[in-house]
Coordinates of C-alpha atoms in Angstrom, one line a residue:
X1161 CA 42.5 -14.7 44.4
X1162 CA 39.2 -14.0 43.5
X1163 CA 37.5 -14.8 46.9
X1164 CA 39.8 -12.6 48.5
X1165 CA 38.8 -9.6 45.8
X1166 CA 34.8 -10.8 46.5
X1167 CA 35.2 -10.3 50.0
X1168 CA 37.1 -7.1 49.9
X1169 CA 34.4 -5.7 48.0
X1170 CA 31.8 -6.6 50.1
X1171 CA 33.6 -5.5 53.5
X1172 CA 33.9 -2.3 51.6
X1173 CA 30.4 -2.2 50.5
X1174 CA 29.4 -2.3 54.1
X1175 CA 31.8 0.0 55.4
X1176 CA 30.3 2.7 53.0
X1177 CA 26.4 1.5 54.0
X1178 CA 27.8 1.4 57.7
X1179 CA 29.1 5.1 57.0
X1180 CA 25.8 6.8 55.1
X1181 CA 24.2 5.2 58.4
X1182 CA 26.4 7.3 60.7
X1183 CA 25.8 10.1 58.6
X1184 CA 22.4 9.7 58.4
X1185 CA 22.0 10.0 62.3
X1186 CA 24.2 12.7 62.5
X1187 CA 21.6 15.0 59.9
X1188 CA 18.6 13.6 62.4
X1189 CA 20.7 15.0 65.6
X1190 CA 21.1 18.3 63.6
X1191 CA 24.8 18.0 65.1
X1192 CA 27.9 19.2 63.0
X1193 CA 30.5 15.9 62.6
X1194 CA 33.9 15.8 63.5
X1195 CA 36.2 17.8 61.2
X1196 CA 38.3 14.5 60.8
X1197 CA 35.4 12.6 60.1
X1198 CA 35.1 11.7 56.3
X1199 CA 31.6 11.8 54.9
X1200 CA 29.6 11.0 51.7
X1201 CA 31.2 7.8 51.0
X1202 CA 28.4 6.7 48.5
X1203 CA 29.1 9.8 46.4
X1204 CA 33.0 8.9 46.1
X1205 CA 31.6 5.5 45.6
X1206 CA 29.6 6.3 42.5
X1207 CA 31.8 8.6 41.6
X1208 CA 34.4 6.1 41.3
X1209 CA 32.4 3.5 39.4
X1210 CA 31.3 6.7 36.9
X1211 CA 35.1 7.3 36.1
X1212 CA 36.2 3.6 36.1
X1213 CA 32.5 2.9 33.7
X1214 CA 34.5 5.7 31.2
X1215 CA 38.0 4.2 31.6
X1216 CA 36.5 1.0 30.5
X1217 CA 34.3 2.3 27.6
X1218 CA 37.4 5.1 26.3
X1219 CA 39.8 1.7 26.1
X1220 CA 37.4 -1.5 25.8
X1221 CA 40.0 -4.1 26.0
X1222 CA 36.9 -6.4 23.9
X1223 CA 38.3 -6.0 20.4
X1224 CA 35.8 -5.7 17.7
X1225 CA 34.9 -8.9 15.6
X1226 CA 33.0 -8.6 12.5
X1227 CA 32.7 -10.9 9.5
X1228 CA 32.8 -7.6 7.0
X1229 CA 35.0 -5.0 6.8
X1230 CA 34.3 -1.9 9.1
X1231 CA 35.4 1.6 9.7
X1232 CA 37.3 2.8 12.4
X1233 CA 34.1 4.4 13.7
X1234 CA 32.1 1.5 13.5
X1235 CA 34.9 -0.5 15.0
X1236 CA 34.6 2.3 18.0
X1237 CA 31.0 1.9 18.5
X1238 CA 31.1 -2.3 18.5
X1239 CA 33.9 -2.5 20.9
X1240 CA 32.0 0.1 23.6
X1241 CA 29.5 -2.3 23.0
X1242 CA 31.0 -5.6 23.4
X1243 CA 32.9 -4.5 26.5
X1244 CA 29.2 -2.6 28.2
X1245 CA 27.6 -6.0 27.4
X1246 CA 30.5 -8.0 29.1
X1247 CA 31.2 -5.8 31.8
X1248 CA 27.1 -5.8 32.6
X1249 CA 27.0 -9.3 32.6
X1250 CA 29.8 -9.4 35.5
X1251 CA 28.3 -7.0 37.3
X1252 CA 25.0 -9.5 37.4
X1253 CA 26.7 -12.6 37.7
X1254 CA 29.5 -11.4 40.1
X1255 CA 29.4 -7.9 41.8
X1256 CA 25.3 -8.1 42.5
X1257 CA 25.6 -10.4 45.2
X1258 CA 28.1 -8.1 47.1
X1259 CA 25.7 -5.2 47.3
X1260 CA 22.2 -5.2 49.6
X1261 CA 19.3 -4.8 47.3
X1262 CA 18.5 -1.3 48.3
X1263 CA 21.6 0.1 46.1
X1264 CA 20.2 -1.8 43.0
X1265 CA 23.6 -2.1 41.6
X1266 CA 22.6 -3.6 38.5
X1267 CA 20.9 -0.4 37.4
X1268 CA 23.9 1.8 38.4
X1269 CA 26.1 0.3 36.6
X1270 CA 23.6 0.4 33.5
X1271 CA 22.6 3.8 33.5
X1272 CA 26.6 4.5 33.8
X1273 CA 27.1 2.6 30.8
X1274 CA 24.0 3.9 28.8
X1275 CA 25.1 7.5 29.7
X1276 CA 28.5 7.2 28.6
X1277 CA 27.8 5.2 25.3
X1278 CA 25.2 8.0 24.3
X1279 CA 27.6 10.8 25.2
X1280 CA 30.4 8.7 22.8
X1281 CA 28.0 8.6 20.2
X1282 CA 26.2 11.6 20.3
X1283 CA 29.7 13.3 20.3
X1284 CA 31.0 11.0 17.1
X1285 CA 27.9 12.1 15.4
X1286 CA 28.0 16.2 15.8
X1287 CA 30.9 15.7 13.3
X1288 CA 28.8 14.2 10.7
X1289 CA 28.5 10.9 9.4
X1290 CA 28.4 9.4 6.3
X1291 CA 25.7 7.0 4.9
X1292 CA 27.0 4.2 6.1
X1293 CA 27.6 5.0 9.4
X1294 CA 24.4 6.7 9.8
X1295 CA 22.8 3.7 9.2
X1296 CA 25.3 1.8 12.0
X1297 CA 24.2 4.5 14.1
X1298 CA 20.4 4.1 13.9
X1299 CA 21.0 0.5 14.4
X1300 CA 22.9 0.5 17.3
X1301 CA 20.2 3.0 18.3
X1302 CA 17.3 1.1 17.4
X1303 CA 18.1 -2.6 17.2
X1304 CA 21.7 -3.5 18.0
X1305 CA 21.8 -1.5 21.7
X1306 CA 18.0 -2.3 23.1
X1307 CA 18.6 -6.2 21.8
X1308 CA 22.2 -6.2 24.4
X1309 CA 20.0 -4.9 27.1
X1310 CA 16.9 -7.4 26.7
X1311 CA 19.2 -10.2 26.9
X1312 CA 17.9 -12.9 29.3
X1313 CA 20.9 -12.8 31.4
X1314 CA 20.7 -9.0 32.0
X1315 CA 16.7 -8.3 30.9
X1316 CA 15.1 -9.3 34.9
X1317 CA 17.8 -7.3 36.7
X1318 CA 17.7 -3.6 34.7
X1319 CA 15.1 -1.3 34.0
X1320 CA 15.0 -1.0 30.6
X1321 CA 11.9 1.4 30.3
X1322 CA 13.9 4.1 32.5
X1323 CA 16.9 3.9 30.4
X1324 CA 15.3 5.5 27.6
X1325 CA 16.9 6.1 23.9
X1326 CA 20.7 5.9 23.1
X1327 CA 20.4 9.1 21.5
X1328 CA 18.0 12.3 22.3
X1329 CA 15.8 13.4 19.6
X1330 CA 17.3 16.4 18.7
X1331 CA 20.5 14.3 17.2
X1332 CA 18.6 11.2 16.3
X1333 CA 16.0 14.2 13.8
X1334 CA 19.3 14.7 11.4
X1335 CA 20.3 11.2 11.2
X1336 CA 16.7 10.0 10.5
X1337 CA 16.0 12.5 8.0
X1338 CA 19.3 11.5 6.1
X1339 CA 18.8 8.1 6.3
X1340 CA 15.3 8.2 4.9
X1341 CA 16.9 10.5 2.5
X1342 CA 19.0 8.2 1.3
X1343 CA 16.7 5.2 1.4
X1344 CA 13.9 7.1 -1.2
X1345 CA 17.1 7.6 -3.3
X1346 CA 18.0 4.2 -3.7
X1347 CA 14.3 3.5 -4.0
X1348 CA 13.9 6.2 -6.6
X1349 CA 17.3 4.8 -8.5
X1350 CA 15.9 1.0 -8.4
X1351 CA 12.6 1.6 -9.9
X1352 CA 13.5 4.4 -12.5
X1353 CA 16.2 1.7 -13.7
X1354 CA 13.3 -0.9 -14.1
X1355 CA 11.6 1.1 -15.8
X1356 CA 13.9 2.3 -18.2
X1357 CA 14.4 -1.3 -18.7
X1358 CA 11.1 -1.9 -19.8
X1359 CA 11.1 1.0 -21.9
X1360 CA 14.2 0.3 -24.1
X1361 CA 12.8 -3.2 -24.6
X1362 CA 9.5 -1.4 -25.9
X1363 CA 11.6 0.8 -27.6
X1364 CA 13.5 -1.8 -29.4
X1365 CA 10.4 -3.7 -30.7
X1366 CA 10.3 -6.6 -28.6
X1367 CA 8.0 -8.6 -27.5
X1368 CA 7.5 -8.8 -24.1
X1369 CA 7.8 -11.6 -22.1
X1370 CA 5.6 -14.6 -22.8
X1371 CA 4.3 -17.2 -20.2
X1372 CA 1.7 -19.9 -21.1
X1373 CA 0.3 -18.1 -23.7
X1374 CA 0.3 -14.5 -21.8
X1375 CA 2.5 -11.5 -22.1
X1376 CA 3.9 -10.8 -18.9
X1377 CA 6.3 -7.7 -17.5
X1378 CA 8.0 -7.7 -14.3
X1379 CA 8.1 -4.7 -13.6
X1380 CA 5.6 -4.7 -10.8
X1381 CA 7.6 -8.2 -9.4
X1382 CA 10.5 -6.6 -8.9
X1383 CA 9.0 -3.5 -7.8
X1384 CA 7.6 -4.5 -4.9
X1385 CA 10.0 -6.9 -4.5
X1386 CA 12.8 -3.5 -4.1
X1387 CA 9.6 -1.8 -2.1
X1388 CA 9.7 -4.7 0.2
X1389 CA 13.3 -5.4 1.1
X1390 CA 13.9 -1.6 1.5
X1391 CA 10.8 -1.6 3.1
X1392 CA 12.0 -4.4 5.6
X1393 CA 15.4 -2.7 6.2
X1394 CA 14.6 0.8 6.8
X1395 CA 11.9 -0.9 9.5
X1396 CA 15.1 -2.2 11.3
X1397 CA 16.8 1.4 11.2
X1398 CA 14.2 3.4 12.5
X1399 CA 10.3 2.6 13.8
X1400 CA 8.8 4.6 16.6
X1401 CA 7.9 8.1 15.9
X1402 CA 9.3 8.0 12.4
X1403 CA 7.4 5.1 11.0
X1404 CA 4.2 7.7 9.4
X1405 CA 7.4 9.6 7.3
X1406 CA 9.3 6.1 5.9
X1407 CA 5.6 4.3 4.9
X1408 CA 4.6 7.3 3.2
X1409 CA 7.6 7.5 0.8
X1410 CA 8.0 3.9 0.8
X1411 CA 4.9 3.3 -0.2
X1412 CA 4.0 5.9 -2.7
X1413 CA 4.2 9.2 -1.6
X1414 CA 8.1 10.2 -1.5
X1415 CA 8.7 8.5 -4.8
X1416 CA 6.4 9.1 -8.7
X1417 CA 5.9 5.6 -9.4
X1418 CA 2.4 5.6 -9.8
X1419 CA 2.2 8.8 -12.1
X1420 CA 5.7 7.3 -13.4
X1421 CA 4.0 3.8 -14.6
X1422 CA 1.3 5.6 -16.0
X1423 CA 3.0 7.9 -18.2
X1424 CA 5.1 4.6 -19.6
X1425 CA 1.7 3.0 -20.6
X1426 CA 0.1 6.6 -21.8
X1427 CA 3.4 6.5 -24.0
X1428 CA 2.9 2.8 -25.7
X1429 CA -0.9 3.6 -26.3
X1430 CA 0.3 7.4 -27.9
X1431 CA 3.4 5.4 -30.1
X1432 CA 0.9 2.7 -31.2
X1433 CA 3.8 0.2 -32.0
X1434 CA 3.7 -3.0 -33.6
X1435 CA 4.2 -4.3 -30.0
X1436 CA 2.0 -2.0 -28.0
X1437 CA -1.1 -4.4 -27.6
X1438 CA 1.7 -6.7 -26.1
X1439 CA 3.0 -4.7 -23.8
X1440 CA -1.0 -3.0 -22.8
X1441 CA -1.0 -6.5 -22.1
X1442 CA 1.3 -7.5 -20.4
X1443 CA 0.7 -3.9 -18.2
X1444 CA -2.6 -5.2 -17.4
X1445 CA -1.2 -8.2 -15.1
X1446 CA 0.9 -5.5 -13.2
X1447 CA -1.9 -3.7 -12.5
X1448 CA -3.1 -6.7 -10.9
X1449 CA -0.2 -7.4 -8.8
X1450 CA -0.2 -3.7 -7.3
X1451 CA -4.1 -3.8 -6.9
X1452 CA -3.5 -7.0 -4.7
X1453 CA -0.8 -5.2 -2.9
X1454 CA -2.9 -2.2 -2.3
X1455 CA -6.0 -4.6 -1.0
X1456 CA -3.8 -7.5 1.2
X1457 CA -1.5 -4.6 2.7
X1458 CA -3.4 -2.1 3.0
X1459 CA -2.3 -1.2 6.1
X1460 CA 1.3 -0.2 5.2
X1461 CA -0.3 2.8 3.3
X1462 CA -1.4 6.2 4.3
X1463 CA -4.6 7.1 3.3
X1464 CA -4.6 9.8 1.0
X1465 CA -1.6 7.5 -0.5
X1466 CA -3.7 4.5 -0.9
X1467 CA -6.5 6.4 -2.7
X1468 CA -3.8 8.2 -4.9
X1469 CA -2.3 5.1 -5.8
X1470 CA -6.0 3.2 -6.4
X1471 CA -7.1 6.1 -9.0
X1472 CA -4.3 5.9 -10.5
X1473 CA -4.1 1.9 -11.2
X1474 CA -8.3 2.0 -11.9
X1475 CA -7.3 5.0 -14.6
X1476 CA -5.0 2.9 -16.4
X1477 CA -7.1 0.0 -16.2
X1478 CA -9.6 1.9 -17.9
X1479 CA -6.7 3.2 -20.4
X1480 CA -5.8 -0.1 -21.1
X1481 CA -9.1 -1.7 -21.8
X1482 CA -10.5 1.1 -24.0
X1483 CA -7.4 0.6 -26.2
X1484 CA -7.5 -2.9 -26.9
X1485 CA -11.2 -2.8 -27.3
X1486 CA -11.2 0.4 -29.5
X1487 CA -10.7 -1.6 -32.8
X1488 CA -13.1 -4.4 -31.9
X1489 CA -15.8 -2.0 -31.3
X1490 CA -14.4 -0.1 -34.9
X1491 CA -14.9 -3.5 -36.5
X1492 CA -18.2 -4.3 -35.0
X1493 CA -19.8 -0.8 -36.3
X1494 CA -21.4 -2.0 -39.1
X1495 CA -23.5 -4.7 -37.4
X1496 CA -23.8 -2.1 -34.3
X1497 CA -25.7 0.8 -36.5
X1498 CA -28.3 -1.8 -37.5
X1499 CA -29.6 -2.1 -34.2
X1500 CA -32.8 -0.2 -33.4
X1501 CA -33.6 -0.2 -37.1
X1502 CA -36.5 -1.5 -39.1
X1503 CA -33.8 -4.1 -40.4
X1504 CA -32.6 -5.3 -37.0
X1505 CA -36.6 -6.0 -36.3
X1506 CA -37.7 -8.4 -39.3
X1507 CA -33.6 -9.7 -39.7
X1508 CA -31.1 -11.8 -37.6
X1509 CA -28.9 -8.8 -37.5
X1510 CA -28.0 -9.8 -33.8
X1511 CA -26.4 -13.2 -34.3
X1512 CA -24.4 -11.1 -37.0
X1513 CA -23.1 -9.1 -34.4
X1514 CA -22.0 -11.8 -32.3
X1515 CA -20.7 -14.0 -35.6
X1516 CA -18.5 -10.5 -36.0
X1517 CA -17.3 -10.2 -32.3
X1518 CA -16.2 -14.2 -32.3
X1519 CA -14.0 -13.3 -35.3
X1520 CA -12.3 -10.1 -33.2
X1521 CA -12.2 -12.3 -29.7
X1522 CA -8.7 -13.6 -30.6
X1523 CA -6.9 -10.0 -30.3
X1524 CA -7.8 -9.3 -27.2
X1525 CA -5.9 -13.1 -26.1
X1526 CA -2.4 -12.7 -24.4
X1527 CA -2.9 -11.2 -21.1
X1528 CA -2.9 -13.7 -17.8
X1529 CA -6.3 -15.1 -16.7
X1530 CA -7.6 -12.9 -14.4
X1531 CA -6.5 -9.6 -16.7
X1532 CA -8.4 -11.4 -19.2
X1533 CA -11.5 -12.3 -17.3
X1534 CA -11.4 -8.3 -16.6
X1535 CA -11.1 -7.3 -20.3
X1536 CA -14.1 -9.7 -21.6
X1537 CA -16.6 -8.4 -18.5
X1538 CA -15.3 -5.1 -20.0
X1539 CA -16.4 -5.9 -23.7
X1540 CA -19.6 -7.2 -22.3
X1541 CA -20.7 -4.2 -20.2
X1542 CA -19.4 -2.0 -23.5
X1543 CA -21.5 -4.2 -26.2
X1544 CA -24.5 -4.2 -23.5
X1545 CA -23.9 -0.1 -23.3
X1546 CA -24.0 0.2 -26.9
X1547 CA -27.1 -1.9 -28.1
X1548 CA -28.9 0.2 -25.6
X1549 CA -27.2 3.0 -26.6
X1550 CA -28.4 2.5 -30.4
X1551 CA -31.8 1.5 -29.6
X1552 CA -32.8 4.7 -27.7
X1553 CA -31.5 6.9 -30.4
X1554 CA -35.1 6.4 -31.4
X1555 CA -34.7 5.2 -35.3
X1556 CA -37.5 2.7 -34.9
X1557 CA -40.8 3.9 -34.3
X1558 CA -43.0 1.0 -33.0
X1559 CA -46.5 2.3 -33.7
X1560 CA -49.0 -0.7 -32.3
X1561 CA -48.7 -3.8 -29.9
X1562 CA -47.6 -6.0 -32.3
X1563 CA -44.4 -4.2 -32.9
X1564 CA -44.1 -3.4 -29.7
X1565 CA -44.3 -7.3 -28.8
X1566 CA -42.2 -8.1 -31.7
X1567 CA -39.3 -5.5 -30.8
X1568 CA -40.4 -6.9 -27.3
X1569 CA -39.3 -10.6 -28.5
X1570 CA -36.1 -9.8 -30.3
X1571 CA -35.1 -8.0 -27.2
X1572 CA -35.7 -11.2 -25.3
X1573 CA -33.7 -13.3 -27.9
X1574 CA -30.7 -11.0 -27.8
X1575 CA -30.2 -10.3 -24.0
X1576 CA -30.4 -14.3 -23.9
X1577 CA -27.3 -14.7 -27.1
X1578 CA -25.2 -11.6 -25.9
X1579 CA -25.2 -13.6 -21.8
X1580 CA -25.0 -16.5 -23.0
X1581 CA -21.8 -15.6 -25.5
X1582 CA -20.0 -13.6 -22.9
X1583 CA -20.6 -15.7 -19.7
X1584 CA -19.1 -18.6 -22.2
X1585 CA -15.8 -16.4 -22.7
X1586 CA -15.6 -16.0 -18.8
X1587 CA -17.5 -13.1 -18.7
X1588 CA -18.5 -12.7 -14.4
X1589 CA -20.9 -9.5 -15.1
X1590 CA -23.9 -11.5 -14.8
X1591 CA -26.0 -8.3 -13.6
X1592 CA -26.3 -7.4 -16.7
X1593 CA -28.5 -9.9 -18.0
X1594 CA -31.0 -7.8 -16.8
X1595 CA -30.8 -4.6 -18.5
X1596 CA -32.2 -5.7 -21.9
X1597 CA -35.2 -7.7 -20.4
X1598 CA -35.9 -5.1 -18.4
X1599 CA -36.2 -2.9 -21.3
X1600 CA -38.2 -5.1 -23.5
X1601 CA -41.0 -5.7 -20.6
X1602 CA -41.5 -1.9 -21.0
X1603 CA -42.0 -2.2 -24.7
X1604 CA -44.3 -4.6 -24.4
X1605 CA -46.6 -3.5 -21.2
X1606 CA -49.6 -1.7 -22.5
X1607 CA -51.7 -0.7 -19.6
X1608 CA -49.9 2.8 -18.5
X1609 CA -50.1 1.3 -14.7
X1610 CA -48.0 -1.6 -15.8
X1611 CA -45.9 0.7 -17.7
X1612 CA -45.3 2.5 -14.3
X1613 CA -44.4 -0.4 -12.1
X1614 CA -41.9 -1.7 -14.6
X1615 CA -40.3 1.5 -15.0
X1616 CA -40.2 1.5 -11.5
X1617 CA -38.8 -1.9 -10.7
X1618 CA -36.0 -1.2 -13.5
X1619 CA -34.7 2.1 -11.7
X1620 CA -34.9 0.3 -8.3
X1621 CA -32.4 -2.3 -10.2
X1622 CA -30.6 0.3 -12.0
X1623 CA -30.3 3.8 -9.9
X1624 CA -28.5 6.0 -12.7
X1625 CA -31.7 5.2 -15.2
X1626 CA -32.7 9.0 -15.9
X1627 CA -36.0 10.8 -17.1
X1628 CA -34.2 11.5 -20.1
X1629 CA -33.7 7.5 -20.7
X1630 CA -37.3 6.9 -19.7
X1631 CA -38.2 9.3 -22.4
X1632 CA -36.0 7.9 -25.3
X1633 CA -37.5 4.5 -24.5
X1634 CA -41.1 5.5 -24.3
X1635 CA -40.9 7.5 -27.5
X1636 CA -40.3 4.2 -29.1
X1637 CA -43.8 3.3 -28.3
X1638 CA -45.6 5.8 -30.4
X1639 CA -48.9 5.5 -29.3
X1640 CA -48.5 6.4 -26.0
X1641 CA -49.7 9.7 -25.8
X1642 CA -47.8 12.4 -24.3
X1643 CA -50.0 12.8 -21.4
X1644 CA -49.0 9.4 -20.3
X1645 CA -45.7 10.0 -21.3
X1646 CA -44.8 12.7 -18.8
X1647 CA -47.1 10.9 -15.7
X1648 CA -44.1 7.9 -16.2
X1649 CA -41.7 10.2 -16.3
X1650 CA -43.2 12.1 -13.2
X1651 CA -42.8 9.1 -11.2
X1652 CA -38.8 8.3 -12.5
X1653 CA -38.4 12.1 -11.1
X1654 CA -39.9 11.1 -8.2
X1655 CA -37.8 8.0 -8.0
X1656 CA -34.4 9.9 -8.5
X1657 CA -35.1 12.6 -6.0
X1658 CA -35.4 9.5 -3.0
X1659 CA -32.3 7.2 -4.5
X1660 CA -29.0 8.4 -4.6
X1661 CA -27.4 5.0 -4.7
X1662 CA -25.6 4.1 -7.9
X1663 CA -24.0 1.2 -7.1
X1664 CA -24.7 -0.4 -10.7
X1665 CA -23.6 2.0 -13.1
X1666 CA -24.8 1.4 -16.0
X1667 CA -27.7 3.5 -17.6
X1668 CA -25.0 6.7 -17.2
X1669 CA -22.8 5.1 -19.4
X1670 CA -25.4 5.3 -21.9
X1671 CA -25.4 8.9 -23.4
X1672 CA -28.8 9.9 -25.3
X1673 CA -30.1 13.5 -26.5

């Protein structure tokens, strides 16, 4: 009966304290026992449970119960387990109460168990594993084994903390390294097979995908989505001192997806298909996605991986946008070489310009809102660039006041068509309503003081504004002398030497001789 077998263990349990008190006293008296006297009762006791805790993990009598099919080896591993986690759970619900608390029988018995499972384990795995089993292995390790212990049935009565790790680092190293291994090569395999899918439909001539009006790829979709779930997985097979290795090459660094993605959109722009716009496009919303990726998660990236990865996306961002505005800007050439002229000061040759750019707005349609929000603030900061661009090239020679005022005024009435037309298309670069006005307050100041302070005030608003744009635009005014000239440009020097902050580029976009 089971009483009877409770209260023969616990007799015995006191026979052996009763015993290592006897011997105790005998090591304080300094006195040799009794030949016939047996001694050390709590080392045959331990030793006894340590050969009985292998008996019972070498022959679990728990069978193995899993809803997929398993290997022998992983069939091994789960019935150690099952029977350590039901023999534990006797030990705490029926065999704790039979020892005194000094013995802490609980953690006997667990350390017991934990050394033979590792030794089981560790001996399985110096034989090498496959895949598969690697990753049963690291689970157990990681997940499967510290989850049995941190039940609440067994969690208040063992130390978990002094336990320690199934398996010692030097064999958990391999098995990491060849799971990791493995994991960048199903990563690698996953995206290079999205992206050859992307490619052949490029290939092919098709359109890409279209959604409300916008071409849209999925590549980056089910990119991250693949980055994710691996991500998520491996994160259950190892963490700890190997989580620095699996972000890195999750995340960019063991695989050549960014440079990979690039070269497939350096490739469209190269071909110039009939369906390259479309896919630039379409390219342009998964720059998006991995941009919002980089900023919301930022955290799952090293460093030198997240500055990598943001180059490379603002590179083909900037790819991307020169080659669908290329032949707007070809088309608006005509109108653009007019500006600066005699012809652009006594003619509307402005409201042709934007007449011309409303006709070539339409191409740059098909990409999702936000891409296309990007694309127009783009256009705008290009136009903006190249009016100013044109009208330092020095072409018009305003020789009195009244020119000056006059170019003065048209400057005025551009800067407020060219806001007015882009802010309309969605256009959020509202800075750059003020370069022109800036410019045309210089043209029409006459006092050299004045001159001064508004050269001033426009490189406090716009850092990168040079001597050598301070001296294209004051050529224009001809009857400055050159005295005056260079004391204006003394004072930009002065300027440029103190300021070094250029955080609204946009006079070093604007080349001039």
């Amino acid at each position: 009966p089971e009483e009877l077998r409770v209260e023969a263990l616990m007799s015995a349990v006191k026979a052996i304290n009763l015993e290592a008190e006897q011997d105790r006293r005998w090591k304080q008296r300094a006195d040799v026992p009794p030949a016939w006297r047996l001694h050390e009762w709590r080392s045959l006791h331990d030793e006894t449970l340590r050969r009985l805790v292998e008996r019972r993990m070498d022959n679990p009598t728990v069978p193995a119960i899993s809803p997929v099919k398993q290997s022998s080896f992983q069939q091994d591993i789960t019935s150690m387990a099952r029977q350590l986690k039901e023999d534990l759970l006797l030990v705490v619900s029926a065999l704790k109460d039979c020892y005194p608390p000094e013995m802490d029988i609980c953690n006997v018995y667990a350390r017991l168990f934990h050394q033979t499972f590792s030794s089981r384990i560790t001996k399985i795995s110096d034989f090498g594993l496959d895949n598969k089993d690697c990753t049963v292995v690291l689970q157990w390790v990681n997940v499967y084994y510290p989850g049995i212990l941190q039940i609440p049935e067994l969690a208040p009565h063992i130390s978990i903390g002094e336990m320690g790790k199934l398996l010692s680092e030097e064999a958990l190293g391999p098995l990491e390294k060849q799971y990791l291994s493995k994991q960048q090569e199903v990563l690698a395999s996953f995206i290079h097979r999205i992206l050859e899918e992307a490619k052949e439909k490029w290939s092919k001539g098709e359109e890409p995908t279209s959604e409300d009006g916008c071409f849209i790829s999925p590549v980056a979709y089910d990119i991250i989505q693949v980055k994710t779930v691996l991500r998520g997985t491996a994160v259950g097979v190892v963490f700890g001192r190997v989580a620095l290795r699996l972000r890195r090459f999750m995340m960019g660094e063991g695989s050549s997806l960014p440079r990979s993605f690039k070269n497939f959109q350096n490739e469209i722009i190269k071909q110039n298909k009939l369906n390259s716009r479309s896919f630039v496009k379409a390219k342009l919303s998964c720059l998006e996605q991995f941009s919002e990726v980089l900023q919301n998660q930022s955290e799952l990236f090293m460093e030198d991986v997240l500055d990598e990865c943001s180059h490379i996306l603002a590179d083909m961002r900037r790819s991307a946008h020169e080659y669908l505005l290329k032949p707007v800007h070809e088309a608006l050439k005509p109108q653009y070489r007019k500006i600066g002229t005699t012809e652009w000061l006594n003619n509307q040759v402005f409201e042709k310009l934007l007449m011309s750019l409303q006709q070539e707005i339409p191409v740059l349609q098909g990409s999702t809102p936000t891409s296309h929000q990007n694309l127009i603030g783009q256009m705008h900061l290009e136009v903006t660039v190249e009016y100013v661009k044109r009208l330092l090239k020095g072409e018009l020679k305003l020789k009195d006041k009244s020119l000056q005022l006059k170019a003065c005024e048209t400057l005025m009435e551009d800067a407020k068509n060219l806001h007015a037309f882009f802010i309309t298309l969605g256009s959020k670069e509202d800075w750059l309503q003020e370069v022109l006005p800036g410019i045309a307050e210089v043209l029409k100041l006459q006092d050299l003081p004045a001159i001064q302070m508004q050269v001033a005030a426009l490189g406090t608003t716009f850092p990168d504004l040079s001597v050598r744009h301070v001296s294209a635009l004051l050529k224009l005014k001809t009857n400055l002398s050159r005295a005056d000239r260079r004391k204006v440009k003394d004072l930009m020097e002065t300027l440029n030497e103190s300021s070094s902050d250029h955080t609204l580029p946009f006079f070093s976009l604007v080349l001039v001789k």
